[in-house]
Coordinates of C-alpha atoms in Angstrom, one line a residue:
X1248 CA -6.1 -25.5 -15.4
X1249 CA -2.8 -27.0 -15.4
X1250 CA -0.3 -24.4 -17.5
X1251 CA 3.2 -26.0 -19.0
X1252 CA 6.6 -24.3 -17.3
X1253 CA 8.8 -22.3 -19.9
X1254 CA 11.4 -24.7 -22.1
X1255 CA 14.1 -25.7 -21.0
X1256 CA 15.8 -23.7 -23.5
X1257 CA 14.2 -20.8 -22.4
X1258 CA 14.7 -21.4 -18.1
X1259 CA 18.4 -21.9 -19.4
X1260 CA 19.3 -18.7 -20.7
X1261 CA 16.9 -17.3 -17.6
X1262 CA 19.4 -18.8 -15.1
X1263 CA 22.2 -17.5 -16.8
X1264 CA 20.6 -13.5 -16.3
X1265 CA 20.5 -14.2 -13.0
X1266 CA 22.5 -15.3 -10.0
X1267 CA 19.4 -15.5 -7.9
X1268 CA 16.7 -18.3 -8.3
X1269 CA 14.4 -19.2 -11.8
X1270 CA 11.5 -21.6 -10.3
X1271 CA 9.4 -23.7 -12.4
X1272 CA 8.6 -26.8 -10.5
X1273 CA 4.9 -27.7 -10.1
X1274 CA 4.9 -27.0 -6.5
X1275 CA 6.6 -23.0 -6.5
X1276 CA 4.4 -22.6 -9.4
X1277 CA 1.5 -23.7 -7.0
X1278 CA 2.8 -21.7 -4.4
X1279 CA 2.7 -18.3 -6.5
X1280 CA -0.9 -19.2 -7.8
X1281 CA -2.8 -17.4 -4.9
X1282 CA -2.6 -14.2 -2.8
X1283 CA -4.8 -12.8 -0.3
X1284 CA -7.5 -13.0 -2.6
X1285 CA -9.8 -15.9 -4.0
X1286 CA -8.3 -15.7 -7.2
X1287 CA -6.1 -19.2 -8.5
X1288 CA -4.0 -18.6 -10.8
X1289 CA -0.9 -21.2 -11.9
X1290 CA 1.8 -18.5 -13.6
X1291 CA 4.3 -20.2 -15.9
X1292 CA 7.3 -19.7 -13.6
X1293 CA 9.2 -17.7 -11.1
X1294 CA 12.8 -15.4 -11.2
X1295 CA 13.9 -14.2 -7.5
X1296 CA 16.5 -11.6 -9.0
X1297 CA 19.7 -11.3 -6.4
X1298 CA 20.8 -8.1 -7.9
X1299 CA 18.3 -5.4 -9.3
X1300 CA 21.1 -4.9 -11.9
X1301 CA 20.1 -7.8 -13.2
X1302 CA 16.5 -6.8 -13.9
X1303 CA 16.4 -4.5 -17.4
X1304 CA 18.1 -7.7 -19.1
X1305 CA 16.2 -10.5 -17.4
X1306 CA 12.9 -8.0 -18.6
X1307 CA 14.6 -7.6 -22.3
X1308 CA 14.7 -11.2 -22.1
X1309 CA 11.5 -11.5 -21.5
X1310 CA 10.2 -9.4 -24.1
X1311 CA 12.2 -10.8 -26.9
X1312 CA 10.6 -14.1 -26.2
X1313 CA 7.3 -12.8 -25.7
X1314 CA 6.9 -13.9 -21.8
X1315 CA 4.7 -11.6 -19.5
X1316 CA 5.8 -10.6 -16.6
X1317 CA 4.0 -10.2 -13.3
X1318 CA 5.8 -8.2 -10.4
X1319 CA 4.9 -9.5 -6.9
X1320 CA 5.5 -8.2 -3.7
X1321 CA 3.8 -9.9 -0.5
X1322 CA 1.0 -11.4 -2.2
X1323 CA -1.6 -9.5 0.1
X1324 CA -3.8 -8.3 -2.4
X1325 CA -7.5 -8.9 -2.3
X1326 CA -8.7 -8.8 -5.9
X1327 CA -6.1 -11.0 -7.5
X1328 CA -3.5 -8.5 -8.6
X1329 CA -0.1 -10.5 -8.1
X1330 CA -1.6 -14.0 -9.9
X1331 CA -1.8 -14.4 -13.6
X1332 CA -0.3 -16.9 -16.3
X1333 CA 2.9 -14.8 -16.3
X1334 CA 6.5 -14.9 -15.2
X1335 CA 6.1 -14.1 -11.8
X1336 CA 9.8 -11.7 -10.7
X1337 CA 9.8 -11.7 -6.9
X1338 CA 11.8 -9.0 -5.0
X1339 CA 10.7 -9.7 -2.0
X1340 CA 14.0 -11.9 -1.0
X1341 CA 16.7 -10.3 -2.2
X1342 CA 16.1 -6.8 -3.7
X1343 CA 14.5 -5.2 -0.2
X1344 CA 17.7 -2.5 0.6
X1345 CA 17.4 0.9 2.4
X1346 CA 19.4 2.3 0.0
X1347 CA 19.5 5.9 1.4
X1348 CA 17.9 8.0 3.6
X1349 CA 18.4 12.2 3.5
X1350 CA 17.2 13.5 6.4
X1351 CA 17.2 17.1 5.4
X1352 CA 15.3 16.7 2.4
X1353 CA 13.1 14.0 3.9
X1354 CA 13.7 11.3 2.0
X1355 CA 14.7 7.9 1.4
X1356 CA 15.5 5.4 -1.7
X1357 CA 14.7 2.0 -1.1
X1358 CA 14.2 -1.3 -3.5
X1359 CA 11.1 -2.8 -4.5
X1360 CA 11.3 -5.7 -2.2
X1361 CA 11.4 -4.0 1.7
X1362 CA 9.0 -4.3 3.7
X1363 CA 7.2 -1.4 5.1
X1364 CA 7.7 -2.5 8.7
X1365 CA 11.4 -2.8 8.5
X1366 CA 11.7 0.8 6.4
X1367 CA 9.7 2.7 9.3
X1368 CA 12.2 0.1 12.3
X1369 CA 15.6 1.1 10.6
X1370 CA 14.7 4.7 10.4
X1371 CA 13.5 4.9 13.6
X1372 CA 16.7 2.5 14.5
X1373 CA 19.0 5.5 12.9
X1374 CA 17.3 8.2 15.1
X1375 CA 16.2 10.4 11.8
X1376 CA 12.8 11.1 13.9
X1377 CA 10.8 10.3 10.0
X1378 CA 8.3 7.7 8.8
X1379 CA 6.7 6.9 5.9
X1380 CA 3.4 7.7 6.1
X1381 CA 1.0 5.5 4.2
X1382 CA 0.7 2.5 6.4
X1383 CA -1.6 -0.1 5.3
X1384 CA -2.9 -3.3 7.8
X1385 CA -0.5 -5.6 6.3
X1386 CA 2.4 -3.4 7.2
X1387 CA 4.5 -6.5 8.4
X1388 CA 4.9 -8.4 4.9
X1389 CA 4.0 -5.5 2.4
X1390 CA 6.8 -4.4 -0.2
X1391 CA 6.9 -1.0 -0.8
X1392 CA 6.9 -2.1 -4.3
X1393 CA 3.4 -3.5 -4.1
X1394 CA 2.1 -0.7 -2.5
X1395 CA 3.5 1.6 -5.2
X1396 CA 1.6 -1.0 -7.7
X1397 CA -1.6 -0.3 -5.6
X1398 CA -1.0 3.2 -4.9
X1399 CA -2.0 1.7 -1.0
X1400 CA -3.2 4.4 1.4
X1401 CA -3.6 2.9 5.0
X1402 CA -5.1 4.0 8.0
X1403 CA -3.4 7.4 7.9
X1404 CA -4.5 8.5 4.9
X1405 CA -6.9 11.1 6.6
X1406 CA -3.3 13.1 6.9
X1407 CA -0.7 11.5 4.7
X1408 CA -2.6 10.5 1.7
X1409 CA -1.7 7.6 -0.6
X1410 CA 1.9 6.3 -1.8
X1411 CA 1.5 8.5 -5.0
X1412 CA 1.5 11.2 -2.9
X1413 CA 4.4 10.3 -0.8
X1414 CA 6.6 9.2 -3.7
X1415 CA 8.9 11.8 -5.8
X1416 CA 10.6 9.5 -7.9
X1417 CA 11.1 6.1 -10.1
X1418 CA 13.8 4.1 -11.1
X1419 CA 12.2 1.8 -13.7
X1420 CA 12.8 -0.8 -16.4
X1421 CA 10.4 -0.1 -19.0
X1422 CA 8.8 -3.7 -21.0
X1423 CA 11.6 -3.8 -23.4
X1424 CA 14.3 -3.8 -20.9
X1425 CA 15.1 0.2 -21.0
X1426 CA 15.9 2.0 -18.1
X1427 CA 14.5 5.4 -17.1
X1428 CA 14.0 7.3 -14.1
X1429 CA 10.7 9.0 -13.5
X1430 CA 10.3 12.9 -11.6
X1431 CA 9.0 15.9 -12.3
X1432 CA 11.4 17.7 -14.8
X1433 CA 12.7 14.4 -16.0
X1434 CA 11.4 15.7 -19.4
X1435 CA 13.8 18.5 -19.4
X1436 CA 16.6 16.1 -18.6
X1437 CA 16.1 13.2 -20.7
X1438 CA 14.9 13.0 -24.4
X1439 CA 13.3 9.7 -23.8
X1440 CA 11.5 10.3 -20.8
X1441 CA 10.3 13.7 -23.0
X1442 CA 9.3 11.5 -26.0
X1443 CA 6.9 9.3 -23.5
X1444 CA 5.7 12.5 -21.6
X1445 CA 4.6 13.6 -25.2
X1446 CA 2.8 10.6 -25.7
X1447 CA 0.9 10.7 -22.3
X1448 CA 0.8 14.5 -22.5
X1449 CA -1.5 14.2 -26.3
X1450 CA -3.8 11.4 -24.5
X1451 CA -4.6 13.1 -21.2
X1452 CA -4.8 16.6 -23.1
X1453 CA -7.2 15.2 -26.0
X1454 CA -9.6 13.5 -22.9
X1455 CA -9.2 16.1 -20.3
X1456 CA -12.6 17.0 -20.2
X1457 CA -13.9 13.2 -19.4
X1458 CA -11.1 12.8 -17.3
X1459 CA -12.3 16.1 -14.8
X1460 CA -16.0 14.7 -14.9
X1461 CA -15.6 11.2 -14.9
X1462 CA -12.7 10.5 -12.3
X1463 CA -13.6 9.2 -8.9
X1464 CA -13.2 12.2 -6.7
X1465 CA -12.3 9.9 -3.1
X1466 CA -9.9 10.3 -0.5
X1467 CA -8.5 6.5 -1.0
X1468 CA -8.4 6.2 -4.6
X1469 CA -6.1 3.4 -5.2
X1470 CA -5.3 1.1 -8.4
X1471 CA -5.3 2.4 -12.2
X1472 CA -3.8 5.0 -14.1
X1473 CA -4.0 8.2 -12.7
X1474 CA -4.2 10.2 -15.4
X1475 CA -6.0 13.3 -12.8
X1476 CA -3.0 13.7 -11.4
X1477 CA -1.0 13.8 -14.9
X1478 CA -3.7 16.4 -16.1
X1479 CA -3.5 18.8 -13.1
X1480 CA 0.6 18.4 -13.4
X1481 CA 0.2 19.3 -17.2
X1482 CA -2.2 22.6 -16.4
X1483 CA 0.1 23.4 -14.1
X1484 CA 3.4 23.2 -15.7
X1485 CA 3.4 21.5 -19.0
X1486 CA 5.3 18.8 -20.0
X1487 CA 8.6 19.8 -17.6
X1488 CA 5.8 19.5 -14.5
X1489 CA 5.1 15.9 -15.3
X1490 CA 6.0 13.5 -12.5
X1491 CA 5.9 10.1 -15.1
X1492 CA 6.3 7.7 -11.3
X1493 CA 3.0 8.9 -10.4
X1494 CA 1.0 7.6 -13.6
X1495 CA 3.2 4.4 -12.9
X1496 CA 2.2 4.3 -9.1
X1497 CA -1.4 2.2 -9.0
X1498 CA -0.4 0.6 -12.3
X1499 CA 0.4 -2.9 -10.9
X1500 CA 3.2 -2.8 -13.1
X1501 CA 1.2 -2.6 -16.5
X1502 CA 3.6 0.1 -17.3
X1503 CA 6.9 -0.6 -15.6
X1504 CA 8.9 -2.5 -13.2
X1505 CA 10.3 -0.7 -10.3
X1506 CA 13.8 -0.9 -9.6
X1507 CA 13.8 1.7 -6.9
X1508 CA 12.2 4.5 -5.4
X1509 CA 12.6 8.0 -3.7
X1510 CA 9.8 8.3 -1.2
X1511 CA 8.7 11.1 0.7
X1512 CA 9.1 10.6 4.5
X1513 CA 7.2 12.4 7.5
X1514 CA 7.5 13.9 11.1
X1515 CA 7.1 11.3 13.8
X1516 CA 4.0 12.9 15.7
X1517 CA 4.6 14.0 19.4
X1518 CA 2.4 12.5 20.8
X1519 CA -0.9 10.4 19.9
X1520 CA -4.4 9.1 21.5
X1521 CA -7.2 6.5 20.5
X1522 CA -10.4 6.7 20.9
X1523 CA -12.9 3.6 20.8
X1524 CA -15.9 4.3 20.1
X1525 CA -18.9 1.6 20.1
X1526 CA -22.3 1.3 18.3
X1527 CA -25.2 -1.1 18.7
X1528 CA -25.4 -1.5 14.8
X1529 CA -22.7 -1.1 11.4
X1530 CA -25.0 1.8 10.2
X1531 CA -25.4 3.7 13.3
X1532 CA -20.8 3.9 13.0
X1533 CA -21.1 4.3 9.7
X1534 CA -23.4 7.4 10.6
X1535 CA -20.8 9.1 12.9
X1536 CA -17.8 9.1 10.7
X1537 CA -18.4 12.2 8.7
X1538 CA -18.9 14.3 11.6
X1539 CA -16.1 12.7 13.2
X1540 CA -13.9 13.6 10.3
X1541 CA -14.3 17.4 11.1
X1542 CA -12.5 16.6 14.5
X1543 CA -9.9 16.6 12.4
X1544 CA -8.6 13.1 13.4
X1545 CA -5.5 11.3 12.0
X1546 CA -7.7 8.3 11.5
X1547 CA -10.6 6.7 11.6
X1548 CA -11.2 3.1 11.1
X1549 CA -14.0 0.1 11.5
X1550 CA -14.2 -3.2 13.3
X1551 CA -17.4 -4.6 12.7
X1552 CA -19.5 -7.4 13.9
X1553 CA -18.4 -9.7 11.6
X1554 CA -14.1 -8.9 12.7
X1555 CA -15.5 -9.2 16.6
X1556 CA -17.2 -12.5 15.8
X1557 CA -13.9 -14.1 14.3
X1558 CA -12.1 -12.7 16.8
X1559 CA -13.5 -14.6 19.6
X1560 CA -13.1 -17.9 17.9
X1561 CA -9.4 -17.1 16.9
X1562 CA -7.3 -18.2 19.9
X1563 CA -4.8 -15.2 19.1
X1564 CA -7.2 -12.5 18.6
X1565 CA -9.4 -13.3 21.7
X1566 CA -7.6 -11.8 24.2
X1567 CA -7.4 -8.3 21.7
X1568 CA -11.5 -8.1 22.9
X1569 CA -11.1 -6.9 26.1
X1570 CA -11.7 -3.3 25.3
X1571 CA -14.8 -4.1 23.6
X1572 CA -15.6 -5.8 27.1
X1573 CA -14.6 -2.0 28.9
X1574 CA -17.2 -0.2 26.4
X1575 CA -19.8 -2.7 27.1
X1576 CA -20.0 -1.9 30.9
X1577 CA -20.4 1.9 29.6
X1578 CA -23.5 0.8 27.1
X1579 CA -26.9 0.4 27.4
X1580 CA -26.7 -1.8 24.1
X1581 CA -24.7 -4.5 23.0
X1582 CA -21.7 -3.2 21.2
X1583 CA -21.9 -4.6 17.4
X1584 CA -19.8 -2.2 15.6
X1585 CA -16.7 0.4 16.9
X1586 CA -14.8 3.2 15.3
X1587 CA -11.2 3.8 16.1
X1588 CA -10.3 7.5 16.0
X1589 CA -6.8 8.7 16.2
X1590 CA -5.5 11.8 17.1
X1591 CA -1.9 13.2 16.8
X1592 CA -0.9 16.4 18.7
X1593 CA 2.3 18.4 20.1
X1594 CA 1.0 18.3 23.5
X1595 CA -0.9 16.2 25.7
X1596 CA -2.9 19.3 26.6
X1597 CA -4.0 19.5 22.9
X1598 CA -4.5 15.8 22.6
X1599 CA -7.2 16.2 25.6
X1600 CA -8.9 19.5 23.6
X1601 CA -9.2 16.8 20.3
X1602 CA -11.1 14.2 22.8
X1603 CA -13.0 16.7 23.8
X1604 CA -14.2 18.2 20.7
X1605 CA -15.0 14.1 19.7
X1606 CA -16.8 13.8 22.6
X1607 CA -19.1 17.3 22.0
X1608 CA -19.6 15.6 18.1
X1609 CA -20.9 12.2 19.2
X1610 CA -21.9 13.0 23.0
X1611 CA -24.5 9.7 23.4
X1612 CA -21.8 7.3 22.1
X1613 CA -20.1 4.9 25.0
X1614 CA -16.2 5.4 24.4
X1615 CA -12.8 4.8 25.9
X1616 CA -9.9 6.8 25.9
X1617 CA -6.5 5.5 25.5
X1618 CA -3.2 6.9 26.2
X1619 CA -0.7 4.5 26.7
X1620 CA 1.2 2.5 24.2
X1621 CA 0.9 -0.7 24.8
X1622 CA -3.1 -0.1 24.9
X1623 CA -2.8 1.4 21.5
X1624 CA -0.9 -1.5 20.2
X1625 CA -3.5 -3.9 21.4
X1626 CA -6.3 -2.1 19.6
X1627 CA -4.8 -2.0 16.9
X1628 CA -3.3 -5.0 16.3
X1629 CA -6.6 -6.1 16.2
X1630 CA -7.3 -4.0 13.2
X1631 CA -4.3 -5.5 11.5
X1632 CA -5.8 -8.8 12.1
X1633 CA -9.0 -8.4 10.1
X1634 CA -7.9 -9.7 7.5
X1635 CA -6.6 -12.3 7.6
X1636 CA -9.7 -13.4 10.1
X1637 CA -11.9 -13.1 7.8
X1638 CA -9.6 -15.7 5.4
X1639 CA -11.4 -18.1 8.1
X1640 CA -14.9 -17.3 7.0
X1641 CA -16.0 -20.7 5.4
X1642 CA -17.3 -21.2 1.9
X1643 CA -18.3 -18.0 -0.7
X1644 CA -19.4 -15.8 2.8
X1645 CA -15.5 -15.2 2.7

């Protein structure tokens, strides 16, 4: 279905809000109608904002005239969250600053629009010896301002958990062009911010009960309002303990845009090992990873049969095989599924004692051991290639 572009009247007073780009053509409308998922979606136009300044009064705009807004980031993902008949704002070209970094408190501030890659190279780059840790496949194109709309968790998450909690604090434009910055104790700082933690405060109170019974209790709970969180800050602390960015973080901007944020960073590890291990069948992995988990592992991830298969008809991905070829010659059975499992440790003598203690959990199970660097990026580069391999997968099957 074929959706009209704003007036003309309308894209006018746009383009004067903004020194950056207003899109409407058919074909940038087309190109914002998909992400990573199956979804099709044809929004009604497109704002690439130069200056984050100019967000709370493009967004005021917006509301006035009664246009929805959609905040994008890479387009990566999967069910359809960055497409909708909206006004698509896309930070990913202009608003993608390392603002600060503070490396005694551990943190940085960056914009909506960098991508996590290039936050983890430039503080490497600056020698601060911190990461962020949440690092999800797509680590090369994602925002951090998606993955704050996802609440992504990554590979890592065994250890570092998910960007909600790895973030202290939001700089947001709220939908009617306000400005507000979210942390815990904003609500002793700021009347507004206290009037909306009221708000939340007499909702999450009045359902408290549903919300300790009825929330998913996983490890990699991401998307949706997490209300759990706002609960167990509220028991804690009352309203002064309430961190308003991590209801906002998993929201896919329902609530807010984001104009910046204060994340939490981490230790670089000493030193780190990989374990592949292969299994004649998906289930008999599947099997292994609990015990695995109490290895204590900093994570644990699956290639299955059908990532090998597009693998070897993928002319970049091929060559990545080869260590599936090394665990082969130690099988008796054809290798159909593997498990990656990571290890971080001060030492390389305690990196050897957590290999160990994997290989006394799943003694039977054909695996290689991998040290190096360049072996570990191999592996798992294939694992960031999943994805978009299985993008090849013909027909409904994808």
């Amino acid at each position: 279905m074929q959706h009209q572009p704003v007036p003309d009247d309308i894209a006018r007073e746009l383009s004067r809000l903004t020194e950056g780009e207003v899109r409407l053509s058919p074909h940038d409308r087309g190109l914002y109608a998909t992400d990573a998922s199956l979804y099709q979606v044809q929004p009604l136009g497109v704002v690439i904002p130069r200056y984050i300044a100019e967000v709370p009064n493009l967004v005021r705009f917006c509301h006035d005239h009664q246009l929805p807004i959609l905040p994008r980031g890479a387009g990566s993902s999967l069910a359809g969250q960055t497409v909708n008949r909206a006004l698509v704002f896309d930070f990913s070209r202009y608003c993608n600053e390392l603002l600060e970094i503070n490396i005694n408190n551990r943190t940085c501030r960056v914009q909506p629009g960098i991508v996590l890659d290039d936050l983890n190279n430039a503080l490497a780059e600056q020698g601060t010896g911190l990461f962020f840790g949440p690092d999800v496949a797509t680590s090369s194109h994602a925002n951090l301002g998606g993955m704050i709309g996802n609440n992504s968790a990554g590979a890592r998450s065994i250890i570092y958990g998910r960007t909600v909690e790895n973030l202290n604090a939001l700089d947001v434009a709220l939908a009617d062009g306000r400005t507000m910055r979210f942390y815990e104790g904003a609500a002793a700082d700021d009347p507004q911010v206290r009037e909306i933690t009221e708000q939340i405060a007499a909702v999450v109170l009045k359902y408290a009960s549903e919300i300790k019974q009825r929330f998913p209790r996983t490890r990699r709970r991401v998307n949706g309002y997490n209300l759990d969180l706002i609960l167990t800050q509220l028991e804690k602390g009352g309203l002064n303990a309430v961190n308003l960015s991590h209801l906002c973080c998993g929201s896919e901007g329902t609530l807010a845009l984001t104009l910046s944020a204060e994340l939490k960073l981490s230790p670089l590890p000493v030193t780190r090992g990989l374990a592949v291990l292969g299994f004649a069948s998906l289930d008999e992995a599947l099997a292994a990873v609990n015990p695995i988990i109490n290895t204590h592992p900093s994570a644990v991830e699956l290639i299955d049969d059908m990532v090998m298969k597009t693998a070897k008809l993928n002319q970049s991905a091929r060559p990545l095989l080869h260590i599936f070829d090394s665990l082969a010659d130690r099988s008796d059975t054809d290798i159909n599924s593997a498990l990656y499992v990571e290890y971080y440790a001060d030492s390389a003598e305690e990196l050897s004692q957590h290999f160990a203690a994997l290989d006394r959990t799943v003694p039977d199970v054909p695996a290689l051991y991998l040290h190096k660097a360049e072996e570990m990026a191999d592996a798992w580069a294939l694992r960031k290639a999943a994805e978009p391999l299985l993008h090849a997968l013909p027909g409904l099957r994808k």
